[in-house]
Short mmCIF file of C-alpha atoms and ligand atoms in Angstrom, two decimals:
data_model
loop_
_atom_site.label_atom_id
_atom_site.label_comp_id
_atom_site.label_asym_id
_atom_site.label_seq_id
_atom_site.Cartn_x
_atom_site.Cartn_y
_atom_site.Cartn_z
CA MET U 44 -28.47 35.92 -20.85
CA THR U 45 -28.51 32.43 -21.24
CA GLU U 46 -29.28 29.59 -18.37
CA VAL U 47 -26.10 28.33 -16.32
CA ARG U 48 -26.23 25.23 -13.89
CA ARG U 49 -23.60 25.13 -11.33
CA LEU U 50 -22.10 24.10 -7.78
CA VAL U 51 -21.49 27.26 -5.70
CA PHE U 52 -20.59 27.54 -2.09
CA ASP U 53 -21.59 30.13 0.48
CA ARG U 54 -19.23 29.63 3.35
CA VAL U 55 -16.17 26.98 3.58
CA GLY U 56 -16.56 23.84 5.21
CA PRO U 57 -16.54 20.37 4.01
CA PRO U 58 -17.72 19.80 0.47
CA ALA U 59 -20.64 17.59 1.05
CA GLU U 60 -22.05 19.93 3.24
CA VAL U 61 -20.99 23.23 2.00
CA LEU U 62 -21.72 22.77 -1.88
CA ARG U 63 -25.25 23.35 -3.46
CA LEU U 64 -26.31 22.97 -7.35
CA GLU U 65 -28.02 25.98 -8.05
CA GLU U 66 -29.68 27.31 -11.84
CA ALA U 67 -28.85 31.03 -12.26
CA GLU U 68 -28.83 33.72 -15.67
CA LEU U 69 -25.26 33.80 -16.97
CA PRO U 70 -24.88 37.17 -18.89
CA ASP U 71 -23.53 37.82 -22.60
CA PRO U 72 -19.40 38.09 -22.48
CA GLY U 73 -18.21 40.93 -21.66
CA PRO U 74 -15.13 42.92 -23.22
CA GLY U 75 -12.50 40.26 -23.68
CA GLN U 76 -14.65 37.39 -22.49
CA VAL U 77 -15.84 34.40 -24.13
CA ARG U 78 -18.55 32.01 -23.48
CA VAL U 79 -17.72 28.21 -23.16
CA ARG U 80 -20.27 25.49 -23.24
CA MET U 81 -18.53 23.73 -20.12
CA GLU U 82 -18.00 19.86 -21.53
CA ARG U 83 -15.73 18.41 -18.35
CA ALA U 84 -14.02 19.39 -14.98
CA SER U 85 -11.61 17.44 -13.45
CA VAL U 86 -11.96 17.12 -9.16
CA ASN U 87 -8.68 17.28 -7.69
CA PRO U 88 -7.64 17.26 -4.10
CA ALA U 89 -7.03 21.21 -4.46
CA ASP U 90 -10.47 21.45 -4.94
CA PHE U 91 -11.50 19.82 -1.77
CA ASN U 92 -8.81 22.13 0.01
CA LEU U 93 -10.43 25.13 -1.52
CA ILE U 94 -13.82 24.62 -0.80
CA GLU U 95 -12.81 23.46 2.97
CA GLY U 96 -10.65 26.75 3.25
CA THR U 97 -7.33 25.41 3.58
CA TYR U 98 -5.99 26.13 0.00
CA GLY U 99 -3.05 28.54 -0.58
CA VAL U 100 -5.61 31.02 -1.74
CA LYS U 101 -9.26 31.71 0.15
CA PRO U 102 -12.26 32.12 -2.43
CA THR U 103 -14.34 35.17 -2.62
CA LEU U 104 -17.60 34.02 -1.69
CA PRO U 105 -20.14 32.97 -2.61
CA ALA U 106 -17.96 30.85 -4.67
CA VAL U 107 -18.05 28.24 -7.88
CA PRO U 108 -15.08 25.20 -7.65
CA GLY U 109 -13.31 23.67 -10.07
CA ASN U 110 -9.51 24.92 -10.76
CA GLU U 111 -9.53 23.50 -14.31
CA GLY U 112 -11.75 22.22 -17.22
CA ALA U 113 -12.44 22.13 -20.94
CA GLY U 114 -15.24 23.28 -23.56
CA VAL U 115 -16.32 24.81 -26.55
CA VAL U 116 -16.72 28.59 -27.44
CA GLU U 117 -20.34 29.01 -27.72
CA ALA U 118 -20.13 33.58 -27.76
CA VAL U 119 -17.24 36.08 -28.01
CA GLY U 120 -17.52 39.11 -26.33
CA PRO U 121 -16.82 42.69 -27.44
CA GLY U 122 -13.25 43.15 -28.58
CA VAL U 123 -12.49 39.26 -29.06
CA GLU U 124 -10.75 38.70 -32.26
CA GLY U 125 -9.39 35.33 -33.99
CA TRP U 126 -11.78 33.01 -31.62
CA ALA U 127 -14.93 31.56 -32.80
CA ALA U 128 -17.87 29.48 -31.54
CA GLY U 129 -17.17 26.02 -31.69
CA ASP U 130 -13.07 26.15 -30.99
CA ARG U 131 -12.04 23.75 -27.97
CA VAL U 132 -10.86 25.62 -25.16
CA VAL U 133 -9.01 24.62 -22.08
CA VAL U 134 -10.18 27.08 -19.45
CA PRO U 135 -8.76 27.69 -16.24
CA GLY U 136 -10.57 28.37 -12.79
CA PRO U 137 -11.97 29.28 -10.89
CA GLY U 138 -15.67 28.27 -11.37
CA THR U 139 -15.61 25.46 -13.72
CA TRP U 140 -18.20 23.20 -12.06
CA ALA U 141 -20.64 25.02 -14.05
CA SER U 142 -22.17 24.23 -17.33
CA ARG U 143 -21.21 27.48 -18.93
CA MET U 144 -18.92 30.04 -18.28
CA ASN U 145 -17.75 33.36 -19.09
CA VAL U 146 -14.02 33.81 -19.24
CA GLU U 147 -11.27 36.18 -20.11
CA ALA U 148 -10.21 34.71 -23.66
CA ALA U 149 -6.65 35.79 -23.12
CA ARG U 150 -6.75 33.27 -20.06
CA CYS U 151 -7.72 30.21 -22.14
CA THR U 152 -6.15 28.15 -24.70
CA ARG U 153 -7.16 26.59 -27.59
CA VAL U 154 -6.20 22.90 -28.45
CA PRO U 155 -6.67 21.36 -31.65
CA PRO U 156 -10.17 19.18 -32.20
CA ALA U 157 -7.79 15.91 -32.25
CA VAL U 158 -7.45 16.39 -28.25
CA GLY U 159 -10.53 15.03 -26.67
CA ALA U 160 -12.80 16.75 -23.90
CA GLU U 161 -11.28 14.59 -20.93
CA PHE U 162 -7.36 15.38 -21.87
CA ALA U 163 -8.54 19.29 -22.08
CA ALA U 164 -9.75 19.08 -18.62
CA MET U 165 -7.14 17.79 -17.02
CA LEU U 166 -4.40 20.06 -19.25
CA THR U 167 -4.25 23.13 -16.58
CA VAL U 168 -3.11 21.54 -13.30
CA ASN U 169 -1.49 17.83 -13.08
CA PRO U 170 0.70 17.61 -16.83
CA PRO U 171 2.26 21.03 -16.13
CA THR U 172 2.97 20.63 -12.56
CA ALA U 173 4.96 17.58 -13.79
CA TRP U 174 6.35 19.24 -16.44
CA ALA U 175 7.42 22.08 -14.51
CA MET U 176 8.87 20.24 -11.45
CA LEU U 177 10.77 18.09 -14.22
CA HIS U 178 12.21 21.48 -15.49
CA GLU U 179 12.58 23.63 -13.40
CA PHE U 180 14.84 22.72 -10.41
CA VAL U 181 17.78 20.83 -12.28
CA ARG U 182 19.18 20.37 -15.64
CA LEU U 183 18.34 16.31 -15.83
CA GLU U 184 20.79 14.47 -18.23
CA PRO U 185 19.96 11.45 -20.31
CA GLY U 186 19.89 8.13 -17.68
CA ASP U 187 19.44 10.57 -14.33
CA TRP U 188 17.17 9.02 -11.96
CA VAL U 189 13.41 10.80 -10.52
CA VAL U 190 12.35 9.68 -7.22
CA GLN U 191 8.84 10.51 -6.25
CA ASN U 192 6.16 9.33 -3.78
CA ALA U 193 2.61 9.57 -4.75
CA ALA U 194 3.52 7.77 -7.96
CA THR U 195 -0.02 6.86 -8.90
CA SER U 196 -1.65 9.95 -8.21
CA ALA U 197 -1.94 12.36 -11.63
CA VAL U 198 1.00 14.24 -11.18
CA GLY U 199 3.07 11.08 -10.76
CA ARG U 200 1.83 8.87 -13.61
CA CYS U 201 2.74 12.33 -15.82
CA VAL U 202 6.19 12.61 -14.18
CA ILE U 203 6.52 8.86 -15.59
CA GLN U 204 5.46 9.27 -18.88
CA ILE U 205 7.03 12.91 -19.62
CA ALA U 206 10.30 11.70 -18.10
CA ARG U 207 10.10 8.33 -19.94
CA ALA U 208 9.84 10.24 -23.59
CA LEU U 209 12.44 12.77 -22.42
CA GLY U 210 15.33 10.08 -21.03
CA TRP U 211 15.23 10.38 -17.71
CA LYS U 212 14.56 7.59 -15.31
CA THR U 213 11.88 7.46 -12.66
CA LEU U 214 12.13 5.58 -9.17
CA ASN U 215 8.34 5.33 -7.94
CA LEU U 216 7.25 4.82 -4.42
CA VAL U 217 3.71 3.37 -4.21
CA ARG U 218 1.69 2.42 -0.92
CA ARG U 219 -0.35 -0.33 -2.78
CA PRO U 220 1.40 -3.78 -4.32
CA GLU U 221 -1.07 -3.56 -7.15
CA ALA U 222 0.02 -0.43 -8.48
CA VAL U 223 3.47 -1.91 -9.27
CA ALA U 224 2.29 -3.56 -12.73
CA GLU U 225 0.04 -0.53 -13.86
CA LEU U 226 2.96 1.90 -13.42
CA ALA U 227 5.73 -0.03 -15.13
CA VAL U 228 3.11 -0.33 -18.22
CA LEU U 229 2.99 3.47 -17.87
CA GLY U 230 6.80 3.42 -18.61
CA ALA U 231 8.22 3.53 -15.34
CA ASP U 232 11.93 2.23 -14.96
CA ALA U 233 11.29 1.01 -11.29
CA VAL U 234 8.77 1.38 -8.89
CA GLU U 235 8.65 -0.12 -5.22
CA VAL U 236 6.42 -0.34 -2.10
CA GLU U 237 7.52 2.47 0.18
CA ASP U 238 8.96 1.00 3.34
CA ALA U 239 11.53 2.54 5.63
CA ALA U 240 14.34 0.88 4.50
CA LEU U 241 14.16 1.13 1.00
CA PRO U 242 17.36 3.86 0.65
CA LYS U 243 19.24 0.63 1.69
CA ARG U 244 18.33 -0.99 -1.45
CA LEU U 245 18.64 2.14 -3.41
CA ARG U 246 21.61 1.09 -5.33
CA ALA U 247 20.58 -2.56 -6.24
CA ILE U 248 17.67 -0.61 -7.89
CA THR U 249 19.06 1.94 -10.10
CA GLY U 250 22.67 0.24 -10.52
CA GLY U 251 23.94 3.16 -8.59
CA GLY U 252 22.88 5.73 -11.46
CA PRO U 253 22.60 9.71 -10.19
CA VAL U 254 19.12 10.65 -8.01
CA ARG U 255 19.28 14.09 -8.82
CA LEU U 256 15.62 15.16 -8.27
CA GLY U 257 12.73 14.07 -5.94
CA LEU U 258 9.27 14.66 -5.47
CA ASN U 259 7.26 14.19 -2.85
CA ALA U 260 3.27 15.02 -2.03
CA VAL U 261 2.75 13.24 0.79
CA GLY U 262 5.45 14.57 3.65
CA GLY U 263 5.84 13.10 6.83
CA GLU U 264 8.17 9.91 6.86
CA SER U 265 7.58 9.41 3.04
CA ALA U 266 9.13 12.90 2.54
CA ALA U 267 12.22 11.23 4.74
CA THR U 268 12.24 8.11 2.49
CA VAL U 269 12.55 10.53 -1.11
CA ALA U 270 15.16 12.59 0.77
CA LYS U 271 17.10 9.59 1.75
CA CYS U 272 17.07 8.45 -2.08
CA LEU U 273 18.74 11.29 -3.32
CA GLY U 274 22.31 12.18 -3.89
CA PRO U 275 24.77 14.32 -3.13
CA GLY U 276 23.84 17.51 -3.85
CA GLY U 277 20.10 16.30 -4.95
CA VAL U 278 16.65 18.65 -4.70
CA LEU U 279 13.56 17.84 -3.06
CA VAL U 280 10.39 19.52 -4.05
CA THR U 281 7.25 19.42 -2.09
CA TYR U 282 4.37 20.21 -4.03
CA GLY U 283 1.95 18.24 -2.06
CA ALA U 284 0.89 17.03 1.53
CA MET U 285 -1.51 13.83 1.38
CA SER U 286 -0.71 12.45 4.54
CA ARG U 287 -1.11 16.20 5.94
CA GLN U 288 1.84 15.67 8.21
CA PRO U 289 4.99 17.64 8.20
CA LEU U 290 8.22 17.46 6.13
CA LYS U 291 10.67 14.96 8.34
CA ILE U 292 14.19 15.50 6.70
CA PRO U 293 16.81 14.24 8.76
CA ASN U 294 19.40 17.13 9.48
CA GLY U 295 22.42 14.95 8.18
CA LEU U 296 21.19 15.16 4.90
CA LEU U 297 21.37 18.83 4.38
CA ILE U 298 24.56 18.93 6.02
CA PHE U 299 26.40 15.85 4.93
CA ASN U 300 24.63 15.52 1.36
CA ASP U 301 23.88 19.15 0.47
CA ILE U 302 20.10 18.39 -0.16
CA ARG U 303 18.26 21.27 -1.50
CA CYS U 304 14.64 21.79 -0.50
CA HIS U 305 12.00 23.61 -2.46
CA GLY U 306 8.08 24.03 -2.69
CA PHE U 307 6.65 23.93 -5.80
CA TRP U 308 3.20 25.90 -6.58
CA MET U 309 1.83 25.87 -10.12
CA THR U 310 -0.54 28.97 -9.51
CA ARG U 311 2.78 30.52 -8.51
CA HIS U 312 4.61 29.42 -11.33
CA TYR U 313 1.88 30.41 -13.86
CA GLN U 314 2.14 33.83 -12.27
CA THR U 315 5.46 34.55 -13.68
CA MET U 316 5.97 32.00 -16.45
CA GLY U 317 4.84 34.82 -18.97
CA ALA U 318 2.12 33.56 -21.69
CA GLU U 319 4.83 32.28 -24.62
CA ALA U 320 5.96 29.78 -21.91
CA LYS U 321 2.70 28.70 -21.03
CA GLU U 322 1.95 28.33 -24.35
CA ALA U 323 4.82 26.72 -25.53
CA MET U 324 4.33 24.27 -22.23
CA PHE U 325 0.83 23.54 -23.45
CA ALA U 326 2.07 22.58 -26.83
CA ARG U 327 4.46 20.51 -25.81
CA LEU U 328 2.19 18.46 -23.48
CA VAL U 329 -0.69 18.06 -26.45
CA GLU U 330 2.23 17.27 -28.90
CA LEU U 331 2.94 14.73 -26.30
CA HIS U 332 -0.25 13.59 -25.98
CA LEU U 333 -0.97 13.18 -29.64
CA ALA U 334 1.95 11.01 -29.61
CA GLY U 335 0.35 8.43 -27.42
CA LYS U 336 3.23 9.56 -24.69
CA LEU U 337 1.05 11.30 -22.17
CA ALA U 338 -2.22 10.42 -21.25
CA VAL U 339 -4.06 10.83 -18.01
CA PRO U 340 -6.72 7.80 -16.74
CA VAL U 341 -9.84 8.64 -16.30
CA ASP U 342 -11.33 6.77 -13.20
CA ALA U 343 -15.04 7.54 -13.89
CA VAL U 344 -17.29 10.34 -15.27
CA PHE U 345 -20.40 12.03 -12.98
CA PRO U 346 -22.96 14.22 -13.99
CA LEU U 347 -22.96 17.38 -12.50
CA SER U 348 -26.27 16.57 -10.68
CA GLY U 349 -24.53 13.74 -9.35
CA TRP U 350 -21.79 15.90 -7.69
CA ALA U 351 -21.66 14.14 -4.14
CA ALA U 352 -21.26 10.66 -5.50
CA ALA U 353 -18.27 12.48 -7.56
CA LEU U 354 -16.74 14.03 -4.43
CA LEU U 355 -16.76 10.74 -2.47
CA ARG U 356 -15.18 8.70 -5.37
CA ALA U 357 -12.39 11.31 -5.93
CA GLY U 358 -11.57 10.49 -2.10
CA ALA U 359 -11.42 7.02 -2.14
CA GLU U 360 -8.02 5.40 -1.74
CA GLY U 361 -6.70 3.39 -4.89
CA ARG U 362 -8.68 4.91 -7.87
CA PRO U 363 -6.86 4.38 -10.64
CA GLY U 364 -7.88 7.75 -12.56
CA LYS U 365 -9.00 11.11 -12.33
CA VAL U 366 -12.67 11.96 -11.42
CA LEU U 367 -14.08 13.78 -13.91
CA LEU U 368 -17.68 15.59 -13.98
CA ASP U 369 -19.49 15.80 -17.13
CA LEU U 370 -20.75 19.86 -16.99
CA GLU U 371 -23.43 18.71 -20.00
CA GLY U 372 -25.35 16.06 -17.48
N1 NAP X 468 1.50 22.37 -5.78
C1 NAP X 468 0.99 22.36 -6.95
O1 NAP X 468 1.03 23.18 -7.65
C2 NAP X 468 0.07 21.54 -7.46
C3 NAP X 468 -0.04 20.74 -8.57
C4 NAP X 468 -1.02 19.46 -8.35
C5 NAP X 468 -1.28 18.64 -7.76
N2 NAP X 468 -0.49 18.60 -6.73
C6 NAP X 468 -1.08 18.43 -5.50
O2 NAP X 468 -0.35 17.15 -5.43
C7 NAP X 468 -1.18 15.77 -4.73
C8 NAP X 468 -1.37 14.74 -5.67
O3 NAP X 468 -2.68 15.51 -6.90
P1 NAP X 468 -3.16 14.76 -8.07
O4 NAP X 468 -4.40 15.09 -8.14
O5 NAP X 468 -2.36 14.18 -8.59
O6 NAP X 468 -3.92 13.16 -6.94
P2 NAP X 468 -4.91 12.03 -7.60
O7 NAP X 468 -4.71 11.88 -8.75
O8 NAP X 468 -6.24 12.42 -6.75
O9 NAP X 468 -4.09 10.70 -6.60
C9 NAP X 468 -3.83 11.01 -5.03
C10 NAP X 468 -2.54 10.11 -5.06
O10 NAP X 468 -2.11 10.27 -3.42
C11 NAP X 468 -2.37 8.95 -2.80
N3 NAP X 468 -2.70 9.54 -1.51
C12 NAP X 468 -3.80 9.80 -0.97
N4 NAP X 468 -3.17 9.67 0.49
C13 NAP X 468 -2.40 9.37 1.26
C14 NAP X 468 -2.01 9.51 2.23
N5 NAP X 468 -2.32 9.27 3.01
N6 NAP X 468 -0.44 8.95 2.37
C15 NAP X 468 0.01 8.61 1.00
N7 NAP X 468 -0.14 9.07 0.03
C16 NAP X 468 -1.66 9.20 -0.44
C17 NAP X 468 -2.89 8.41 -3.65
O11 NAP X 468 -2.47 7.03 -3.47
P3 NAP X 468 -3.46 5.65 -3.98
O12 NAP X 468 -3.34 5.63 -5.35
O13 NAP X 468 -2.17 4.43 -3.33
O14 NAP X 468 -4.67 5.92 -3.33
C18 NAP X 468 -2.85 8.58 -5.13
O15 NAP X 468 -1.51 8.48 -5.72
C19 NAP X 468 -1.95 16.22 -4.25
O16 NAP X 468 -1.18 16.61 -2.77
C20 NAP X 468 -2.48 17.75 -5.03
O17 NAP X 468 -2.50 18.92 -4.08
C21 NAP X 468 -0.17 20.06 -6.50
#
């Protein structure tokens, strides 16, 4: 047994109302498990949805939130081979908003020591989502364009960097003018403050290059703008709904332009991709990170005891990066 501090909710609802910090005893790791001393965990939009009860899976209550995190292996359970205390691991959720976790070793991914706790804590959700959406729907050729909204999001920033590294161009729609310069520095080929007339300026922006993939994390009018930027046969992938508005796609785009609409959920993708493919994807992402080509900016780090302030900040408009929890604090 060892001590653990963690956030818990006993009913779904507004996070500020239903979360509480508890201290408890954690049993020794069971067969196949490792005990991880957690270092960092991210606060993502999906964490809010899970706690509110509006996510694609319902929590088994009482539940510890947190969909990703990272830490150091502290102890190994019976039958666990090839793992040693001190290994830094990427830990998938649920339950990462805790100072310690017992988790199946097979679900963890070891990362080289050069990968810091912060990047490791953000490696499960957003970079893989960007990677998978860029690879699973369209076979992009060098010079092809990808258009996306919510380009300032963690996923959006990963899309920009991965596309740049692989030779694809990105047209990035933002809602704040001050974000334009920020994304240009990351490697965006074009950044535009979103407005309904944008598709009319498309040729001037892309030089007529093929726009084959659209990534939508907003919904509503914004999704329509992204769809209108697609060339014939282009694919619109919806993976988020930050505006909480339904998709609005003009009928003619499907009839005359043969636009295809898909949804994407990384959780489902993990279930179908297989351990080898997952390991290969993580290895590529780590390689890009260590080569200085992929980073996820951090806005602020809050101690676990400061969880209420962390959630408030995570819900703020115009954050330049992710909010992280320091699980040692
Ligand atoms: N389907 C999946 O598997 C999957 C995986 C990962 C993420 N996601 C989803 O992807 C989206 C982005 O996640 P993230 O963690 O990358 O986000 P994030 O880093 O927390 O950033 C939030 C983004 O949403 C924008 N935004 C917030 N409210 C908005 C609104 N009402 N209208 C338009 N834009 C708005 C923000 O713009 P400002 O910068 O201007 O504030 C920012 O770009 C979320 O919906 C998340 O649930 C889905």
